[in-house]
Coordinates of C-alpha atoms and ligand atoms in Angstrom, one line a residue:
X1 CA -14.0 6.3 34.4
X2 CA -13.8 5.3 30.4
X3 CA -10.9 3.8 29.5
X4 CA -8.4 5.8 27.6
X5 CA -8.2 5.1 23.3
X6 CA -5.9 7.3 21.0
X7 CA -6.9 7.9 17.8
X8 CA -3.8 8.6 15.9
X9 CA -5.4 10.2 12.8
X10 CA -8.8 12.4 11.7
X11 CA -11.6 10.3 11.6
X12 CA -15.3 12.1 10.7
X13 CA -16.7 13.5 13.9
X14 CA -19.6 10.6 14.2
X15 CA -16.7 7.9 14.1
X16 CA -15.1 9.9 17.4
X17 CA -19.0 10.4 18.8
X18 CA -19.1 7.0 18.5
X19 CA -16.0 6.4 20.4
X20 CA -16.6 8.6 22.9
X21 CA -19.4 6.8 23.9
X22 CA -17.2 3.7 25.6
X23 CA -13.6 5.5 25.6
X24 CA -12.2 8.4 26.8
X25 CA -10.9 9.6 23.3
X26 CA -7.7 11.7 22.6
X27 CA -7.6 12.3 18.9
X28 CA -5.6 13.4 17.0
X29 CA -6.5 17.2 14.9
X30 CA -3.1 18.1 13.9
X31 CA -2.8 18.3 10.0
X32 CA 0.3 16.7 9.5
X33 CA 1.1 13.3 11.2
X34 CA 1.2 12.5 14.5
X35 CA 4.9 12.6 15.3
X36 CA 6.9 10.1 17.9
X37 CA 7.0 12.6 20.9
X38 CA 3.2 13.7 20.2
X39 CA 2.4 10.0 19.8
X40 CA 4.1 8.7 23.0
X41 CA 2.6 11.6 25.0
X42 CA -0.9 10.7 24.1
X43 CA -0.6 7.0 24.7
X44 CA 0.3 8.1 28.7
X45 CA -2.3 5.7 30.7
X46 CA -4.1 4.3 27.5
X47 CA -5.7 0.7 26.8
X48 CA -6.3 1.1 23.2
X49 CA -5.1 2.9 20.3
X50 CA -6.7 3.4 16.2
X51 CA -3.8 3.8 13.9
X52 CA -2.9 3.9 10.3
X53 CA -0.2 3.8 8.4
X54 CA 1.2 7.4 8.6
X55 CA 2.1 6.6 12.3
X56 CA 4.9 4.2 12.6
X57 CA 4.3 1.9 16.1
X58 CA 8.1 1.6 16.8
X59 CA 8.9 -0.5 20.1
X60 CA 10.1 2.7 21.9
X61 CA 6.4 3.5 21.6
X62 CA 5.1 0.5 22.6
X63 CA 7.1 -0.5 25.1
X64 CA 6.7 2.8 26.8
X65 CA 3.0 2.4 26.8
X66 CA 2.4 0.6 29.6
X67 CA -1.5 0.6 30.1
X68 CA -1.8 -0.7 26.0
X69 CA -4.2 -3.9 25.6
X70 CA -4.7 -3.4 21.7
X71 CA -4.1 -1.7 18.4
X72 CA -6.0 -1.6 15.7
X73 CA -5.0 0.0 12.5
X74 CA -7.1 1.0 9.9
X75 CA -5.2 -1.1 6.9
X76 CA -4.4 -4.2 6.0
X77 CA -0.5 -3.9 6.5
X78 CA 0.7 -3.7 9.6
X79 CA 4.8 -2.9 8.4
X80 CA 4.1 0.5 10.4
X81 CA 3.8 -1.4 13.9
X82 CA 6.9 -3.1 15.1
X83 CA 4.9 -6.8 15.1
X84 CA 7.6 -8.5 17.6
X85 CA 7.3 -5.9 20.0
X86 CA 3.9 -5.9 20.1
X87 CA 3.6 -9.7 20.2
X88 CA 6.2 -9.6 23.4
X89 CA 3.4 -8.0 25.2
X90 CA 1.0 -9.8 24.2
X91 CA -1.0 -7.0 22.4
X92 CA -3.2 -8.3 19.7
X93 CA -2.6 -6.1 16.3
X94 CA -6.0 -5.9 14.5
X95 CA -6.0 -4.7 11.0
X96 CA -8.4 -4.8 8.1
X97 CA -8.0 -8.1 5.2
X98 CA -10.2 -9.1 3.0
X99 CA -12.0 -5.8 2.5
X100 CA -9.4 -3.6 0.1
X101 CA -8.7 -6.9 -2.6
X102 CA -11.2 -5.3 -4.9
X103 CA -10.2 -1.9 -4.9
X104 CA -6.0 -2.0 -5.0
X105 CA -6.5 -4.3 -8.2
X106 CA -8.8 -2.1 -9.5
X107 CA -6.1 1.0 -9.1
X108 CA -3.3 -1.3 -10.0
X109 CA -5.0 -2.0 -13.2
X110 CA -6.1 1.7 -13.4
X111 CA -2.2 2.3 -12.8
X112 CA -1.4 -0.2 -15.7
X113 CA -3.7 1.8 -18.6
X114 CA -3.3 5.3 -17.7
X115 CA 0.5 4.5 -17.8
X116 CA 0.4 2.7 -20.7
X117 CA -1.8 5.4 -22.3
X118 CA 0.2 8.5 -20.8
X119 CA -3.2 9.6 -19.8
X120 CA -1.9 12.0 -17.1
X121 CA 0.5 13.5 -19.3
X122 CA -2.3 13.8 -21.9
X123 CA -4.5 15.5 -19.5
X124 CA -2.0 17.7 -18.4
X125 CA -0.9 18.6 -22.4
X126 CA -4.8 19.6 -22.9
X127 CA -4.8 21.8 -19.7
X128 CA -1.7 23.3 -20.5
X129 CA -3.4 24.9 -23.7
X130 CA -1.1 22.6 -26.2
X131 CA -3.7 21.2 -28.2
X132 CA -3.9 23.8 -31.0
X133 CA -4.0 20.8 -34.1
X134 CA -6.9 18.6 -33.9
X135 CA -6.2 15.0 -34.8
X136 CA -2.6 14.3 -35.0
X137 CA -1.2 11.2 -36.2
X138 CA 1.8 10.6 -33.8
X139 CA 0.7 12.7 -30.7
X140 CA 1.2 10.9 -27.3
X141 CA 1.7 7.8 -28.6
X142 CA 1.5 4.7 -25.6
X143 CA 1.2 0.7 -25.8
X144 CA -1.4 -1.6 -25.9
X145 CA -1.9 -3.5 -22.8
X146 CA -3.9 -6.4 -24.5
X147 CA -0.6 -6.7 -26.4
X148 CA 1.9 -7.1 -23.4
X149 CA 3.4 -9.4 -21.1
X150 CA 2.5 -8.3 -17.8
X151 CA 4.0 -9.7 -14.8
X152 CA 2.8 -10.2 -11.1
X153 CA 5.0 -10.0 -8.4
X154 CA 2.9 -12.1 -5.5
X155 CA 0.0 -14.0 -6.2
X156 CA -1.9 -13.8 -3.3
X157 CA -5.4 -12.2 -3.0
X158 CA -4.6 -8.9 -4.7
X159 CA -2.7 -10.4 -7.3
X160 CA -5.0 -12.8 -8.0
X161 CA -8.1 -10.1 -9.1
X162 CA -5.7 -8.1 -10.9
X163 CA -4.8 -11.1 -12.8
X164 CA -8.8 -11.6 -12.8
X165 CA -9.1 -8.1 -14.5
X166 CA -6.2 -8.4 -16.9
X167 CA -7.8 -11.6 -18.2
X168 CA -10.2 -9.6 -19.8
X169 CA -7.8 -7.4 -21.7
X170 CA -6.7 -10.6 -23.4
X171 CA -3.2 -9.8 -22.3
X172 CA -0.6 -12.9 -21.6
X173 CA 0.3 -13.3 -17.7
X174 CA 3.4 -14.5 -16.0
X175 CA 4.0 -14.6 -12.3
X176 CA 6.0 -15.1 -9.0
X177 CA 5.1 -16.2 -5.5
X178 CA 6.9 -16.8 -2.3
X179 CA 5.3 -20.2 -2.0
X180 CA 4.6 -22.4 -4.5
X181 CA 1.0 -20.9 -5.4
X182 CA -0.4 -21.1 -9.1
X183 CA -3.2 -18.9 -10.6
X184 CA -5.2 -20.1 -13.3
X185 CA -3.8 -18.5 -16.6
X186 CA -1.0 -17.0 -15.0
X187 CA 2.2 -18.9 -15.9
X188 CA 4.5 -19.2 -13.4
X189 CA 8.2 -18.2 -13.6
X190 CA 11.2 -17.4 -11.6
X191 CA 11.3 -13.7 -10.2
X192 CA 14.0 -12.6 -12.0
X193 CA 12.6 -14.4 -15.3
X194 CA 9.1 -11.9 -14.6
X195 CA 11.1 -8.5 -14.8
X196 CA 13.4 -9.3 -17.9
X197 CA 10.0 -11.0 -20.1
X198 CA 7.1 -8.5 -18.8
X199 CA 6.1 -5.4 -20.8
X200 CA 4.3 -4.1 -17.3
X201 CA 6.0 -5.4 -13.6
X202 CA 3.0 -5.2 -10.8
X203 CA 4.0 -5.3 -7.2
X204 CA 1.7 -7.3 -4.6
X205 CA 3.6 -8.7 -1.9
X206 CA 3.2 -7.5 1.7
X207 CA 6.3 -5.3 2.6
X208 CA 8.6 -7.8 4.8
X209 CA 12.3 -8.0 5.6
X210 CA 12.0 -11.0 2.6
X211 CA 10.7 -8.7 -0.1
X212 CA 12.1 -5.3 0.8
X213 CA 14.0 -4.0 -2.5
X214 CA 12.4 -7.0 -4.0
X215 CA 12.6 -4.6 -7.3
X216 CA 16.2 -3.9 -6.6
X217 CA 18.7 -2.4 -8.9
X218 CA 19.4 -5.9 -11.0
X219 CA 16.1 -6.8 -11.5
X220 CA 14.7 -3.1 -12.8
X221 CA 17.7 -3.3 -14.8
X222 CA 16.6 -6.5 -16.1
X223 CA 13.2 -5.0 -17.4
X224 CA 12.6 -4.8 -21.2
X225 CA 13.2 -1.0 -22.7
X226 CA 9.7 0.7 -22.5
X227 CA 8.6 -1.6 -19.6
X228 CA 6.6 0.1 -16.6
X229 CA 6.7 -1.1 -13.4
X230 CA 3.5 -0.5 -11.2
X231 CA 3.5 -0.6 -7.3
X232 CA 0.1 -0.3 -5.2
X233 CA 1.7 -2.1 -2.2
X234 CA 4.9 -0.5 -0.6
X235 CA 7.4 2.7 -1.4
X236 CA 9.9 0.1 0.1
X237 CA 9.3 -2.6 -2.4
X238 CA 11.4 -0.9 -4.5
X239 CA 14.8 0.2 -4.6
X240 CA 13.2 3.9 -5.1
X241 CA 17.1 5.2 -6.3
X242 CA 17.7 2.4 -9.0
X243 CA 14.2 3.6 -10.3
X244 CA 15.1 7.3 -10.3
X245 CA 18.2 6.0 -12.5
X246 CA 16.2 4.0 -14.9
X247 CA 13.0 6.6 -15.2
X248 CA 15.9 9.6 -15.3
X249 CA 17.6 7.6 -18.4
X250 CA 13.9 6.9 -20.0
X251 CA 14.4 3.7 -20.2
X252 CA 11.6 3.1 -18.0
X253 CA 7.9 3.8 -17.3
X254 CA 6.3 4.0 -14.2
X255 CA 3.1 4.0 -12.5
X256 CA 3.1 4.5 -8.4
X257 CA 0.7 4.9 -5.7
X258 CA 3.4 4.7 -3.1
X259 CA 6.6 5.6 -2.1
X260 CA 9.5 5.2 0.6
X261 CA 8.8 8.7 2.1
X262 CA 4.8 9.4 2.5
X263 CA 4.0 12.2 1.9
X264 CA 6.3 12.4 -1.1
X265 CA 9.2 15.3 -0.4
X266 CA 8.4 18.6 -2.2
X267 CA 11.5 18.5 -4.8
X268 CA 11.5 14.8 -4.8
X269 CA 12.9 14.0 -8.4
X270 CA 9.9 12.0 -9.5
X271 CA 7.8 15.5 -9.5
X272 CA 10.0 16.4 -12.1
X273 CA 9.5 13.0 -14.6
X274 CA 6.7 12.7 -17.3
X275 CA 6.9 8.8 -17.4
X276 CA 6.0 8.6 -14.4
X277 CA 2.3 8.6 -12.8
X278 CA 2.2 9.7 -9.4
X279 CA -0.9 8.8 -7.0
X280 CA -1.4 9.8 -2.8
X281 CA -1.4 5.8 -1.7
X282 CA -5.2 5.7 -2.4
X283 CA -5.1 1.9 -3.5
X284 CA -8.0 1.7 -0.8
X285 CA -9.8 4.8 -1.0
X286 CA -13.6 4.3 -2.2
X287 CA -16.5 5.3 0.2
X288 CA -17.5 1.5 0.6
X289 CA -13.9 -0.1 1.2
X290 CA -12.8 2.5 3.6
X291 CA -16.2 2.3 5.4
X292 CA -16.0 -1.2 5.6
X293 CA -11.8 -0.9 6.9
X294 CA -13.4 1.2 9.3
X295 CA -15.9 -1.1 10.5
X296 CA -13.5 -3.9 11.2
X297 CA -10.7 -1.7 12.5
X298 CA -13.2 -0.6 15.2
X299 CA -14.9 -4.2 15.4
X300 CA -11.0 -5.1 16.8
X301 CA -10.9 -2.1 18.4
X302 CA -13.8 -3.2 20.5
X303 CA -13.1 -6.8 21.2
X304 CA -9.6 -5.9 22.6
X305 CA -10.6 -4.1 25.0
X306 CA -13.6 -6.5 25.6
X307 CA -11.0 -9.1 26.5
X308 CA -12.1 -10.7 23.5
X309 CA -10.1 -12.6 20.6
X310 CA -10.1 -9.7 17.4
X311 CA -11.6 -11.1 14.7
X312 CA -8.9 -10.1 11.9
X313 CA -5.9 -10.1 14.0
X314 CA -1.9 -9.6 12.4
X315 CA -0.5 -11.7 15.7
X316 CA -2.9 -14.6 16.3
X317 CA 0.1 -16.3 17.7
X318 CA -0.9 -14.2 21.0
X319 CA -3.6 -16.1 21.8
X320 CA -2.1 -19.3 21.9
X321 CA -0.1 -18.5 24.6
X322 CA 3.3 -18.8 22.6
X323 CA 4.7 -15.5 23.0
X324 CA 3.1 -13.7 25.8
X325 CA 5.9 -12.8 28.2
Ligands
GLV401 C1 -3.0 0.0 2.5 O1 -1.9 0.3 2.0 C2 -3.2 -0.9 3.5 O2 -2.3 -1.6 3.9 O3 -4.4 -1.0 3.9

């Protein structure tokens, strides 16, 4: 008999083929997300399970899944899986570095110019049949990004190429990191000293207990009037009311690719705000970095359940011997 894998979202039917070569696959067809009951159910007697990040991992799921030897999950941040629990059992988390830096700075920076520009509100204003003058001297006025401050929050791997790409635009760089690292041509400053100086505040940390709400209330309220504050890595990042409040008063611009609730509530009240630019957490989403997430999220897949050590695995401390109980 082929052991048992859960695939917790659609994947293209070769992907599945291909599974169902070794496993005995239950996937997931449903159109909305897999929810907790659904999820719990399907794990009943199986070793391995391919997740993303619309399927929180909680403990009560892991822990009731007896049979699990690995999870692999097609992303790079593993905030959806409850890490200790995992770790307790000793079940490697594999997920997918290394492959998406390219692409989220390239959206952040996309984030950066088309929220700068208003170019949604632009091509929405042209759509909407508005543009009855031609050339019009003060129509949809934005701000030059090669004339602003603009400020990274986290200056690891994603943070570094956006600073790579913003180098380019000739604008001036300031930063922040957890640990002491420095960036070529990005000056380093204190985190609160990065929201009150930048024109444009760009979120890159991983989402942790440590930098949840790291854009709290006092530090958007420390941003410059006419600021906008960019996030490609977690809703949670922010303190998502405090940003209603500033974006409600206008004080603030905004440019987000994700939120605190995915997929964002109908009637959320950022559906209803012009300065701010609203993206479906696509930060990874080409053909060739999602293929290649795909190839190392079923690379880990595969060596799990081979006994084998995953090659990009979130709890490494497993195979040490540390925390297998
Ligand atoms: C995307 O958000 C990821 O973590 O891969």
């Amino acid at each position: 008999m082929k052991p048992k894998c859960v695939v917790a979202l659609g994947l293209p039917d070769d992907i599945i083929e291909r599974l169902a070569t070794r496993y005995d696959v239950a996937a997931w067809t449903g159109s909305d997300a897999m929810s907790q009951q659904q999820l719990s159910d399907a794990l009943a007697g199986a070793e391995s399970l391919l997740c993303a990040l619309s399927t929180p991992v909680t403990a009560t799921i892991i822990d009731q899944a007896t049979e699990l030897k690995v999870i692999s999950t097609i992303s790079v941040g593993v905030d959806h899986i409850d890490m200790p629990a995992a770790t307790r059992r000793g079940i490697p988390v594999g997920h997918t570095p290394g492959v998406l830096i390219d692409s989220t700075a390239d959206l952040a920076v996309a984030l950066m110019l088309a929220s700068t520009r208003r170019i949604a509100e632009a091509d929405q204003w042209v759509r909407e049949g508005q543009w009855t003058q031609g050339w019009q001297s003060d129509l949809l006025l934005g701000t030059d990004i090669s004339q602003a401050t603009v400020g990274l929050v986290g200056l690891g791997p994603i943070g570094e190429a956006v600073a790579k790409r913003l180098k380019g635009f000739g604008c001036k760089l300031i930063g922040w990191n957890r640990t002491s690292r420095v960036i070529e041509d990005v000056e380093p400053m204190a985190l609160d000293q990065v929201f009150e100086q930048a024109d444009v505040v760009s979120l890159h940390t991983a989402l942790t207990k440590e930098t949840r709400h790291i854009a709290s209330r006092e530090r958007l309220a420390l941003m410059r009037t006419g600021a906008t504050l960019i996030n490609t890595g977690r809703g949670l990042l922010v303190d998502e009311q405090a940003l209603i409040d500033e974006l409600g008063s206008g004080r603030l611009r905004a440019g987000l690719d994700v939120f605190r609730e995915e997929p964002l509530p109908a009637h959320h009240p950022f559906l209803a705000m012009k300065n701010v630019l609203l993206l479906p957490h696509v930060g990874s989403a080409t053909l060739s970095t999602r293929s290649a997430m795909l190839h190392r999220a079923l690379e880990n897949l595969n060596a799990g359940m081979s006994d084998l050590p995953l090659a990009w695995c979130a709890n490494p401390e497993i195979y040490h011997g540390e925390s297998k109980v």
